[in-house]
């Protein structure tokens, strides 16, 4: 088996709050292989953001081990982690986080600029990424000239432009209307079909069911890990096949 993109072993995260310790994660273990499309679900307070921050190398576990694309993140300082984030993870946030007063194309070129890619090549790749999310006719628009759904599509283009091994999305449809939600989820499905590895954090069942595997958190623990696509058996018994189970299979030979 190839090396998993995410390998989390018995990860716990506690916060000391005066006399009280809050146990946000209580021993989470999971593996996510290249090409998987996974939703992490749970109600408010279940530990989703805490897990997201750890998966995104924005925070460190109190206990346990996390390997991102084979890299043990404990060994690195903040500067190195920033570099690892740039190379390994494309982030999509609920609030889009585009750079204001900066055109769509320049927003999408940013990760490539950090990576030292030359100007012409940046432009070529950013244009291609924007076309891939249906924004090829909005290259010169400012964020303020785009709808929420369009801004989020630009944010997805920015997240994929450097082809990171992991696409990590935290409530990406949380600020979108139903139609834009469908557009953005269709883009994730298409990226997944191209072999990208996607971890989508959401509290909405309809959103989670667009993924091919759903991991459910309650009170800092994984209580369910269910495949929706009849793919390779997971360690936890698979449940019913809900809507969305008929998405096209990922081409695992494609680059993530
Ligand atoms: P979710 O994203 O699923 O709503 P969180 O991961 O944000 O859940 O929070 C899980 C638990 O950890 C909650 O009880 C929350 O209050 C607590 N928590 C999260 N971040 C902190 C923090 N920085 N300091 C103290 N407690 C925190
Ligand atoms: Mg949260």
PDB file of C-alpha atoms and ligand atoms in Angstrom:
ATOM      1  CA  UNK A   1       0.000   0.000   0.000  1.00  0.00           C
ATOM      2  CA  UNK A   2       1.197   3.507  -0.751  1.00  0.00           C
ATOM      3  CA  UNK A   3       1.835   5.949   2.035  1.00  0.00           C
ATOM      4  CA  UNK A   4      -1.370   7.568   3.305  1.00  0.00           C
ATOM      5  CA  UNK A   5      -1.789  11.328   2.916  1.00  0.00           C
ATOM      6  CA  UNK A   6      -3.006  11.480   6.518  1.00  0.00           C
ATOM      7  CA  UNK A   7      -2.040   9.099   9.325  1.00  0.00           C
ATOM      8  CA  UNK A   8      -3.322  10.100  12.745  1.00  0.00           C
ATOM      9  CA  UNK A   9      -2.547   7.824  15.685  1.00  0.00           C
ATOM     10  CA  UNK A  10      -4.280   8.284  19.021  1.00  0.00           C
ATOM     11  CA  UNK A  11      -4.286  12.054  18.799  1.00  0.00           C
ATOM     12  CA  UNK A  12      -5.621  13.985  21.772  1.00  0.00           C
ATOM     13  CA  UNK A  13      -5.921  17.717  22.298  1.00  0.00           C
ATOM     14  CA  UNK A  14      -6.714  19.314  25.641  1.00  0.00           C
ATOM     15  CA  UNK A  15      -7.048  22.924  26.640  1.00  0.00           C
ATOM     16  CA  UNK A  16      -6.326  24.039  30.188  1.00  0.00           C
ATOM     17  CA  UNK A  17      -8.943  26.601  31.131  1.00  0.00           C
ATOM     18  CA  UNK A  18      -8.154  27.716  34.645  1.00  0.00           C
ATOM     19  CA  UNK A  19      -9.007  24.772  36.897  1.00  0.00           C
ATOM     20  CA  UNK A  20     -10.818  22.939  34.131  1.00  0.00           C
ATOM     21  CA  UNK A  21      -9.302  20.920  31.285  1.00  0.00           C
ATOM     22  CA  UNK A  22     -11.326  20.801  28.081  1.00  0.00           C
ATOM     23  CA  UNK A  23     -10.756  17.582  26.154  1.00  0.00           C
ATOM     24  CA  UNK A  24     -11.434  18.656  22.585  1.00  0.00           C
ATOM     25  CA  UNK A  25     -10.048  15.416  21.056  1.00  0.00           C
ATOM     26  CA  UNK A  26      -9.858  12.216  23.100  1.00  0.00           C
ATOM     27  CA  UNK A  27      -7.756   9.787  21.095  1.00  0.00           C
ATOM     28  CA  UNK A  28      -8.499   9.961  17.381  1.00  0.00           C
ATOM     29  CA  UNK A  29      -6.917   7.545  14.924  1.00  0.00           C
ATOM     30  CA  UNK A  30      -7.535   7.632  11.212  1.00  0.00           C
ATOM     31  CA  UNK A  31      -5.891   7.065   7.867  1.00  0.00           C
ATOM     32  CA  UNK A  32      -6.755   8.792   4.652  1.00  0.00           C
ATOM     33  CA  UNK A  33      -5.296   7.428   1.440  1.00  0.00           C
ATOM     34  CA  UNK A  34      -4.420   9.338  -1.692  1.00  0.00           C
ATOM     35  CA  UNK A  35      -7.495  10.026  -3.816  1.00  0.00           C
ATOM     36  CA  UNK A  36     -10.045   9.706  -1.017  1.00  0.00           C
ATOM     37  CA  UNK A  37     -12.893  12.195  -0.581  1.00  0.00           C
ATOM     38  CA  UNK A  38     -13.703  12.251   3.125  1.00  0.00           C
ATOM     39  CA  UNK A  39     -16.203  14.302   5.095  1.00  0.00           C
ATOM     40  CA  UNK A  40     -15.584  14.902   8.784  1.00  0.00           C
ATOM     41  CA  UNK A  41     -18.934  15.489  10.466  1.00  0.00           C
ATOM     42  CA  UNK A  42     -20.085  16.366  13.907  1.00  0.00           C
ATOM     43  CA  UNK A  43     -22.217  18.828  15.765  1.00  0.00           C
ATOM     44  CA  UNK A  44     -20.893  22.060  17.232  1.00  0.00           C
ATOM     45  CA  UNK A  45     -18.283  21.409  19.911  1.00  0.00           C
ATOM     46  CA  UNK A  46     -17.521  17.857  18.749  1.00  0.00           C
ATOM     47  CA  UNK A  47     -13.909  18.707  17.914  1.00  0.00           C
ATOM     48  CA  UNK A  48     -14.028  19.292  14.135  1.00  0.00           C
ATOM     49  CA  UNK A  49     -12.119  22.565  14.113  1.00  0.00           C
ATOM     50  CA  UNK A  50      -9.583  21.206  16.564  1.00  0.00           C
ATOM     51  CA  UNK A  51      -8.982  18.236  14.275  1.00  0.00           C
ATOM     52  CA  UNK A  52      -8.903  20.481  11.209  1.00  0.00           C
ATOM     53  CA  UNK A  53      -6.267  22.695  12.853  1.00  0.00           C
ATOM     54  CA  UNK A  54      -4.128  19.676  13.603  1.00  0.00           C
ATOM     55  CA  UNK A  55      -4.561  18.174  10.118  1.00  0.00           C
ATOM     56  CA  UNK A  56      -3.703  21.601   8.673  1.00  0.00           C
ATOM     57  CA  UNK A  57      -0.539  21.910  10.823  1.00  0.00           C
ATOM     58  CA  UNK A  58      -1.993  25.025  12.434  1.00  0.00           C
ATOM     59  CA  UNK A  59      -1.933  23.409  15.861  1.00  0.00           C
ATOM     60  CA  UNK A  60      -0.145  20.514  17.552  1.00  0.00           C
ATOM     61  CA  UNK A  61      -1.714  17.561  19.362  1.00  0.00           C
ATOM     62  CA  UNK A  62      -1.282  17.247  23.125  1.00  0.00           C
ATOM     63  CA  UNK A  63      -0.702  13.520  22.609  1.00  0.00           C
ATOM     64  CA  UNK A  64      -0.348  11.140  19.698  1.00  0.00           C
ATOM     65  CA  UNK A  65       1.235  11.276  16.282  1.00  0.00           C
ATOM     66  CA  UNK A  66       0.301  12.903  12.990  1.00  0.00           C
ATOM     67  CA  UNK A  67       2.046  12.110   9.731  1.00  0.00           C
ATOM     68  CA  UNK A  68       1.137  14.398   6.819  1.00  0.00           C
ATOM     69  CA  UNK A  69       2.167  12.792   3.548  1.00  0.00           C
ATOM     70  CA  UNK A  70       4.716  10.804   5.549  1.00  0.00           C
ATOM     71  CA  UNK A  71       6.069  13.800   7.487  1.00  0.00           C
ATOM     72  CA  UNK A  72       5.934  13.711  11.288  1.00  0.00           C
ATOM     73  CA  UNK A  73       4.843  17.272  11.996  1.00  0.00           C
ATOM     74  CA  UNK A  74       6.135  17.254  15.606  1.00  0.00           C
ATOM     75  CA  UNK A  75       9.696  17.559  14.347  1.00  0.00           C
ATOM     76  CA  UNK A  76       9.264  20.992  12.825  1.00  0.00           C
ATOM     77  CA  UNK A  77       9.215  24.569  14.055  1.00  0.00           C
ATOM     78  CA  UNK A  78       6.676  27.186  13.003  1.00  0.00           C
ATOM     79  CA  UNK A  79       8.626  28.376   9.958  1.00  0.00           C
ATOM     80  CA  UNK A  80       9.045  24.854   8.655  1.00  0.00           C
ATOM     81  CA  UNK A  81       5.374  24.146   9.299  1.00  0.00           C
ATOM     82  CA  UNK A  82       4.380  27.215   7.305  1.00  0.00           C
ATOM     83  CA  UNK A  83       6.473  25.868   4.444  1.00  0.00           C
ATOM     84  CA  UNK A  84       4.977  22.373   4.827  1.00  0.00           C
ATOM     85  CA  UNK A  85       1.490  23.894   4.746  1.00  0.00           C
ATOM     86  CA  UNK A  86       2.323  25.756   1.543  1.00  0.00           C
ATOM     87  CA  UNK A  87       3.594  22.667  -0.193  1.00  0.00           C
ATOM     88  CA  UNK A  88       1.239  20.019   1.134  1.00  0.00           C
ATOM     89  CA  UNK A  89      -2.153  21.592   1.752  1.00  0.00           C
ATOM     90  CA  UNK A  90      -4.680  23.632  -0.183  1.00  0.00           C
ATOM     91  CA  UNK A  91      -7.043  25.319   2.267  1.00  0.00           C
ATOM     92  CA  UNK A  92     -10.625  26.341   1.607  1.00  0.00           C
ATOM     93  CA  UNK A  93     -12.368  28.301   4.361  1.00  0.00           C
ATOM     94  CA  UNK A  94     -15.978  29.189   5.073  1.00  0.00           C
ATOM     95  CA  UNK A  95     -15.201  32.889   4.598  1.00  0.00           C
ATOM     96  CA  UNK A  96     -13.287  32.432   1.285  1.00  0.00           C
ATOM     97  CA  UNK A  97     -10.271  34.462   2.550  1.00  0.00           C
ATOM     98  CA  UNK A  98      -9.402  35.979  -0.797  1.00  0.00           C
ATOM     99  CA  UNK A  99      -7.020  38.921  -0.792  1.00  0.00           C
ATOM    100  CA  UNK A 100      -9.210  42.019  -1.204  1.00  0.00           C
ATOM    101  CA  UNK A 101      -8.649  44.495  -4.049  1.00  0.00           C
ATOM    102  CA  UNK A 102      -6.693  41.786  -5.852  1.00  0.00           C
ATOM    103  CA  UNK A 103      -7.913  40.214  -9.065  1.00  0.00           C
ATOM    104  CA  UNK A 104      -8.991  36.581  -9.227  1.00  0.00           C
ATOM    105  CA  UNK A 105      -5.962  35.628 -11.303  1.00  0.00           C
ATOM    106  CA  UNK A 106      -3.503  37.230  -8.859  1.00  0.00           C
ATOM    107  CA  UNK A 107      -5.273  35.589  -5.904  1.00  0.00           C
ATOM    108  CA  UNK A 108      -4.875  32.197  -7.522  1.00  0.00           C
ATOM    109  CA  UNK A 109      -1.249  32.883  -8.472  1.00  0.00           C
ATOM    110  CA  UNK A 110      -0.302  33.535  -4.831  1.00  0.00           C
ATOM    111  CA  UNK A 111       0.627  29.988  -3.742  1.00  0.00           C
ATOM    112  CA  UNK A 112       2.772  29.691  -6.864  1.00  0.00           C
ATOM    113  CA  UNK A 113       4.484  32.997  -6.090  1.00  0.00           C
ATOM    114  CA  UNK A 114       5.355  31.658  -2.618  1.00  0.00           C
ATOM    115  CA  UNK A 115       6.711  28.544  -4.285  1.00  0.00           C
ATOM    116  CA  UNK A 116       8.947  30.655  -6.526  1.00  0.00           C
ATOM    117  CA  UNK A 117       7.225  29.792  -9.807  1.00  0.00           C
ATOM    118  CA  UNK A 118       8.027  32.276 -12.583  1.00  0.00           C
ATOM    119  CA  UNK A 119       5.528  34.800 -13.813  1.00  0.00           C
ATOM    120  CA  UNK A 120       4.466  33.318 -17.130  1.00  0.00           C
ATOM    121  CA  UNK A 121       4.121  29.830 -15.670  1.00  0.00           C
ATOM    122  CA  UNK A 122       2.115  31.239 -12.734  1.00  0.00           C
ATOM    123  CA  UNK A 123      -0.270  32.924 -15.092  1.00  0.00           C
ATOM    124  CA  UNK A 124      -0.677  29.811 -17.192  1.00  0.00           C
ATOM    125  CA  UNK A 125      -1.373  27.532 -14.224  1.00  0.00           C
ATOM    126  CA  UNK A 126      -3.662  30.003 -12.430  1.00  0.00           C
ATOM    127  CA  UNK A 127      -5.680  30.484 -15.613  1.00  0.00           C
ATOM    128  CA  UNK A 128      -6.021  26.735 -15.972  1.00  0.00           C
ATOM    129  CA  UNK A 129      -7.129  26.343 -12.325  1.00  0.00           C
ATOM    130  CA  UNK A 130      -9.721  29.101 -12.725  1.00  0.00           C
ATOM    131  CA  UNK A 131     -11.035  27.437 -15.868  1.00  0.00           C
ATOM    132  CA  UNK A 132     -11.285  24.154 -13.980  1.00  0.00           C
ATOM    133  CA  UNK A 133     -13.711  25.746 -11.494  1.00  0.00           C
ATOM    134  CA  UNK A 134     -15.737  27.486 -14.206  1.00  0.00           C
ATOM    135  CA  UNK A 135     -14.233  30.925 -13.588  1.00  0.00           C
ATOM    136  CA  UNK A 136     -12.251  31.262 -16.795  1.00  0.00           C
ATOM    137  CA  UNK A 137     -14.308  34.326 -17.762  1.00  0.00           C
ATOM    138  CA  UNK A 138     -13.690  36.137 -14.452  1.00  0.00           C
ATOM    139  CA  UNK A 139      -9.888  36.291 -14.353  1.00  0.00           C
ATOM    140  CA  UNK A 140      -9.744  40.057 -13.912  1.00  0.00           C
ATOM    141  CA  UNK A 141     -12.574  40.432 -11.422  1.00  0.00           C
ATOM    142  CA  UNK A 142     -11.953  41.660  -7.899  1.00  0.00           C
ATOM    143  CA  UNK A 143     -13.441  39.641  -5.011  1.00  0.00           C
ATOM    144  CA  UNK A 144     -15.912  42.492  -4.421  1.00  0.00           C
ATOM    145  CA  UNK A 145     -17.149  42.028  -8.003  1.00  0.00           C
ATOM    146  CA  UNK A 146     -17.960  38.344  -7.448  1.00  0.00           C
ATOM    147  CA  UNK A 147     -20.829  36.543  -5.719  1.00  0.00           C
ATOM    148  CA  UNK A 148     -20.099  34.384  -2.670  1.00  0.00           C
ATOM    149  CA  UNK A 149     -20.258  31.220  -4.752  1.00  0.00           C
ATOM    150  CA  UNK A 150     -17.886  32.697  -7.323  1.00  0.00           C
ATOM    151  CA  UNK A 151     -15.466  33.844  -4.624  1.00  0.00           C
ATOM    152  CA  UNK A 152     -15.451  30.354  -3.179  1.00  0.00           C
ATOM    153  CA  UNK A 153     -14.734  28.907  -6.614  1.00  0.00           C
ATOM    154  CA  UNK A 154     -11.739  31.246  -6.908  1.00  0.00           C
ATOM    155  CA  UNK A 155     -10.657  30.081  -3.442  1.00  0.00           C
ATOM    156  CA  UNK A 156     -10.881  26.463  -4.618  1.00  0.00           C
ATOM    157  CA  UNK A 157      -8.776  27.333  -7.674  1.00  0.00           C
ATOM    158  CA  UNK A 158      -6.186  28.888  -5.362  1.00  0.00           C
ATOM    159  CA  UNK A 159      -6.233  25.764  -3.190  1.00  0.00           C
ATOM    160  CA  UNK A 160      -5.552  23.406  -6.107  1.00  0.00           C
ATOM    161  CA  UNK A 161      -3.240  25.525  -8.264  1.00  0.00           C
ATOM    162  CA  UNK A 162      -0.026  24.171  -6.751  1.00  0.00           C
ATOM    163  CA  UNK A 163      -1.368  20.578  -6.811  1.00  0.00           C
ATOM    164  CA  UNK A 164      -0.901  19.914  -3.085  1.00  0.00           C
ATOM    165  CA  UNK A 165      -1.391  16.323  -1.912  1.00  0.00           C
ATOM    166  CA  UNK A 166      -4.256  17.421   0.356  1.00  0.00           C
ATOM    167  CA  UNK A 167      -7.250  19.708  -0.113  1.00  0.00           C
ATOM    168  CA  UNK A 168      -8.618  20.670   3.307  1.00  0.00           C
ATOM    169  CA  UNK A 169     -11.956  22.483   3.397  1.00  0.00           C
ATOM    170  CA  UNK A 170     -13.539  23.808   6.599  1.00  0.00           C
ATOM    171  CA  UNK A 171     -17.299  24.358   6.189  1.00  0.00           C
ATOM    172  CA  UNK A 172     -16.692  25.576   2.596  1.00  0.00           C
ATOM    173  CA  UNK A 173     -20.420  25.947   1.897  1.00  0.00           C
ATOM    174  CA  UNK A 174     -21.296  27.482   5.260  1.00  0.00           C
ATOM    175  CA  UNK A 175     -21.769  30.970   3.797  1.00  0.00           C
ATOM    176  CA  UNK A 176     -23.345  29.934   0.505  1.00  0.00           C
ATOM    177  CA  UNK A 177     -26.918  29.709  -0.756  1.00  0.00           C
ATOM    178  CA  UNK A 178     -28.291  26.376  -1.967  1.00  0.00           C
ATOM    179  CA  UNK A 179     -27.379  26.894  -5.592  1.00  0.00           C
ATOM    180  CA  UNK A 180     -23.798  28.008  -4.908  1.00  0.00           C
ATOM    181  CA  UNK A 181     -23.465  25.138  -2.434  1.00  0.00           C
ATOM    182  CA  UNK A 182     -24.390  22.726  -5.228  1.00  0.00           C
ATOM    183  CA  UNK A 183     -21.886  24.382  -7.586  1.00  0.00           C
ATOM    184  CA  UNK A 184     -19.036  24.158  -5.101  1.00  0.00           C
ATOM    185  CA  UNK A 185     -19.862  20.567  -4.123  1.00  0.00           C
ATOM    186  CA  UNK A 186     -19.980  19.618  -7.811  1.00  0.00           C
ATOM    187  CA  UNK A 187     -16.476  21.059  -8.172  1.00  0.00           C
ATOM    188  CA  UNK A 188     -15.245  18.987  -5.227  1.00  0.00           C
ATOM    189  CA  UNK A 189     -16.814  15.898  -6.792  1.00  0.00           C
ATOM    190  CA  UNK A 190     -15.058  16.656 -10.087  1.00  0.00           C
ATOM    191  CA  UNK A 191     -11.712  17.236  -8.356  1.00  0.00           C
ATOM    192  CA  UNK A 192     -12.184  13.985  -6.494  1.00  0.00           C
ATOM    193  CA  UNK A 193     -12.901  12.201  -9.773  1.00  0.00           C
ATOM    194  CA  UNK A 194      -9.554  13.555 -11.030  1.00  0.00           C
ATOM    195  CA  UNK A 195      -7.834  11.847  -8.096  1.00  0.00           C
ATOM    196  CA  UNK A 196      -7.418  14.767  -5.684  1.00  0.00           C
ATOM    197  CA  UNK A 197      -7.468  13.975  -1.974  1.00  0.00           C
ATOM    198  CA  UNK A 198     -10.163  15.978  -0.208  1.00  0.00           C
ATOM    199  CA  UNK A 199     -11.056  16.356   3.457  1.00  0.00           C
ATOM    200  CA  UNK A 200     -14.252  18.315   3.917  1.00  0.00           C
ATOM    201  CA  UNK A 201     -15.360  19.445   7.355  1.00  0.00           C
ATOM    202  CA  UNK A 202     -19.068  20.079   7.750  1.00  0.00           C
ATOM    203  CA  UNK A 203     -21.935  19.811  10.180  1.00  0.00           C
ATOM    204  CA  UNK A 204     -24.461  19.313   7.364  1.00  0.00           C
ATOM    205  CA  UNK A 205     -25.533  15.802   6.411  1.00  0.00           C
ATOM    206  CA  UNK A 206     -26.407  16.748   2.812  1.00  0.00           C
ATOM    207  CA  UNK A 207     -22.919  18.158   2.328  1.00  0.00           C
ATOM    208  CA  UNK A 208     -21.183  15.191   3.952  1.00  0.00           C
ATOM    209  CA  UNK A 209     -23.063  12.753   1.742  1.00  0.00           C
ATOM    210  CA  UNK A 210     -21.367  14.188  -1.341  1.00  0.00           C
ATOM    211  CA  UNK A 211     -18.120  12.638  -0.064  1.00  0.00           C
ATOM    212  CA  UNK A 212     -17.275   8.943  -0.422  1.00  0.00           C
ATOM    213  CA  UNK A 213     -16.459   8.368   3.206  1.00  0.00           C
ATOM    214  CA  UNK A 214     -17.915   9.970   6.297  1.00  0.00           C
ATOM    215  CA  UNK A 215     -16.133  10.142   9.634  1.00  0.00           C
ATOM    216  CA  UNK A 216     -18.340  11.268  12.494  1.00  0.00           C
ATOM    217  CA  UNK A 217     -17.059  12.873  15.679  1.00  0.00           C
ATOM    218  CA  UNK A 218     -18.923  13.064  18.956  1.00  0.00           C
ATOM    219  CA  UNK A 219     -17.300  14.671  21.965  1.00  0.00           C
ATOM    220  CA  UNK A 220     -13.762  14.375  20.588  1.00  0.00           C
ATOM    221  CA  UNK A 221     -14.019  10.749  19.481  1.00  0.00           C
ATOM    222  CA  UNK A 222     -14.585   9.011  16.134  1.00  0.00           C
ATOM    223  CA  UNK A 223     -17.896   7.186  16.529  1.00  0.00           C
ATOM    224  CA  UNK A 224     -18.440   6.255  12.897  1.00  0.00           C
ATOM    225  CA  UNK A 225     -16.280   5.747   9.809  1.00  0.00           C
ATOM    226  CA  UNK A 226     -18.448   4.793   6.878  1.00  0.00           C
ATOM    227  CA  UNK A 227     -17.800   4.356   3.166  1.00  0.00           C
ATOM    228  CA  UNK A 228     -20.495   5.537   0.784  1.00  0.00           C
ATOM    229  CA  UNK A 229     -19.117   4.110  -2.455  1.00  0.00           C
ATOM    230  CA  UNK A 230     -18.711   0.385  -1.956  1.00  0.00           C
ATOM    231  CA  UNK A 231     -14.946   0.922  -2.177  1.00  0.00           C
ATOM    232  CA  UNK A 232     -12.387  -1.086  -0.227  1.00  0.00           C
ATOM    233  CA  UNK A 233     -13.828  -2.199   3.132  1.00  0.00           C
ATOM    234  CA  UNK A 234     -13.215   0.131   6.036  1.00  0.00           C
ATOM    235  CA  UNK A 235     -12.402  -1.116   9.536  1.00  0.00           C
ATOM    236  CA  UNK A 236     -15.858   0.016  10.672  1.00  0.00           C
ATOM    237  CA  UNK A 237     -18.917  -1.673   9.101  1.00  0.00           C
ATOM    238  CA  UNK A 238     -20.392   0.227   6.162  1.00  0.00           C
ATOM    239  CA  UNK A 239     -23.929   1.538   6.481  1.00  0.00           C
ATOM    240  CA  UNK A 240     -26.627   2.226   3.916  1.00  0.00           C
ATOM    241  CA  UNK A 241     -25.649   3.783   0.580  1.00  0.00           C
ATOM    242  CA  UNK A 242     -27.156   7.286   0.559  1.00  0.00           C
ATOM    243  CA  UNK A 243     -27.647   9.744  -2.280  1.00  0.00           C
ATOM    244  CA  UNK A 244     -24.326  10.623  -3.872  1.00  0.00           C
ATOM    245  CA  UNK A 245     -23.087   7.035  -3.781  1.00  0.00           C
ATOM    246  CA  UNK A 246     -23.168   6.968  -7.559  1.00  0.00           C
ATOM    247  CA  UNK A 247     -20.455   9.586  -8.060  1.00  0.00           C
ATOM    248  CA  UNK A 248     -17.790   8.527 -10.559  1.00  0.00           C
ATOM    249  CA  UNK A 249     -14.895   6.552  -9.144  1.00  0.00           C
ATOM    250  CA  UNK A 250     -11.607   8.371  -8.597  1.00  0.00           C
ATOM    251  CA  UNK A 251      -8.825   7.806 -11.058  1.00  0.00           C
ATOM    252  CA  UNK A 252      -6.232   6.815  -8.535  1.00  0.00           C
ATOM    253  CA  UNK A 253      -3.486   6.875 -11.125  1.00  0.00           C
ATOM    254  CA  UNK A 254      -3.962  10.632 -11.619  1.00  0.00           C
ATOM    255  CA  UNK A 255      -1.704  13.027  -9.780  1.00  0.00           C
ATOM    256  CA  UNK A 256      -3.306  14.383  -6.616  1.00  0.00           C
TER     257      UNK A 256
HETATM  258  P1  LIG B   1     -16.350  22.113  16.515  1.00  0.00           P
HETATM  259  O1  LIG B   1     -15.477  22.720  15.476  1.00  0.00           O
HETATM  260  O2  LIG B   1     -16.780  20.725  16.190  1.00  0.00           O
HETATM  261  O3  LIG B   1     -17.511  22.974  16.853  1.00  0.00           O
HETATM  262  P2  LIG B   1     -14.125  22.637  18.329  1.00  0.00           P
HETATM  263  O4  LIG B   1     -12.999  21.805  17.858  1.00  0.00           O
HETATM  264  O5  LIG B   1     -14.111  24.074  17.973  1.00  0.00           O
HETATM  265  O6  LIG B   1     -15.499  21.943  17.868  1.00  0.00           O
HETATM  266  O7  LIG B   1     -14.214  22.551  19.914  1.00  0.00           O
HETATM  267  C1  LIG B   1     -14.199  21.307  20.632  1.00  0.00           C
HETATM  268  C2  LIG B   1     -14.202  21.620  22.126  1.00  0.00           C
HETATM  269  O8  LIG B   1     -12.967  22.230  22.490  1.00  0.00           O
HETATM  270  C3  LIG B   1     -15.282  22.591  22.563  1.00  0.00           C
HETATM  271  O9  LIG B   1     -15.718  22.195  23.848  1.00  0.00           O
HETATM  272  C4  LIG B   1     -14.573  23.907  22.608  1.00  0.00           C
HETATM  273  O10 LIG B   1     -15.182  24.756  23.546  1.00  0.00           O
HETATM  274  C5  LIG B   1     -13.170  23.511  23.032  1.00  0.00           C
HETATM  275  N1  LIG B   1     -12.123  24.406  22.506  1.00  0.00           N
HETATM  276  C6  LIG B   1     -11.814  24.581  21.192  1.00  0.00           C
HETATM  277  N2  LIG B   1     -10.779  25.445  21.040  1.00  0.00           N
HETATM  278  C7  LIG B   1     -10.452  25.835  22.285  1.00  0.00           C
HETATM  279  C8  LIG B   1      -9.469  26.727  22.816  1.00  0.00           C
HETATM  280  N3  LIG B   1      -8.599  27.386  22.026  1.00  0.00           N
HETATM  281  N4  LIG B   1      -9.407  26.883  24.166  1.00  0.00           N
HETATM  282  C9  LIG B   1     -10.249  26.208  24.956  1.00  0.00           C
HETATM  283  N5  LIG B   1     -11.194  25.362  24.540  1.00  0.00           N
HETATM  284  C10 LIG B   1     -11.304  25.163  23.224  1.00  0.00           C
HETATM  285 MG1  LIG B   2     -15.739  24.420  14.377  1.00  0.00          MG
END
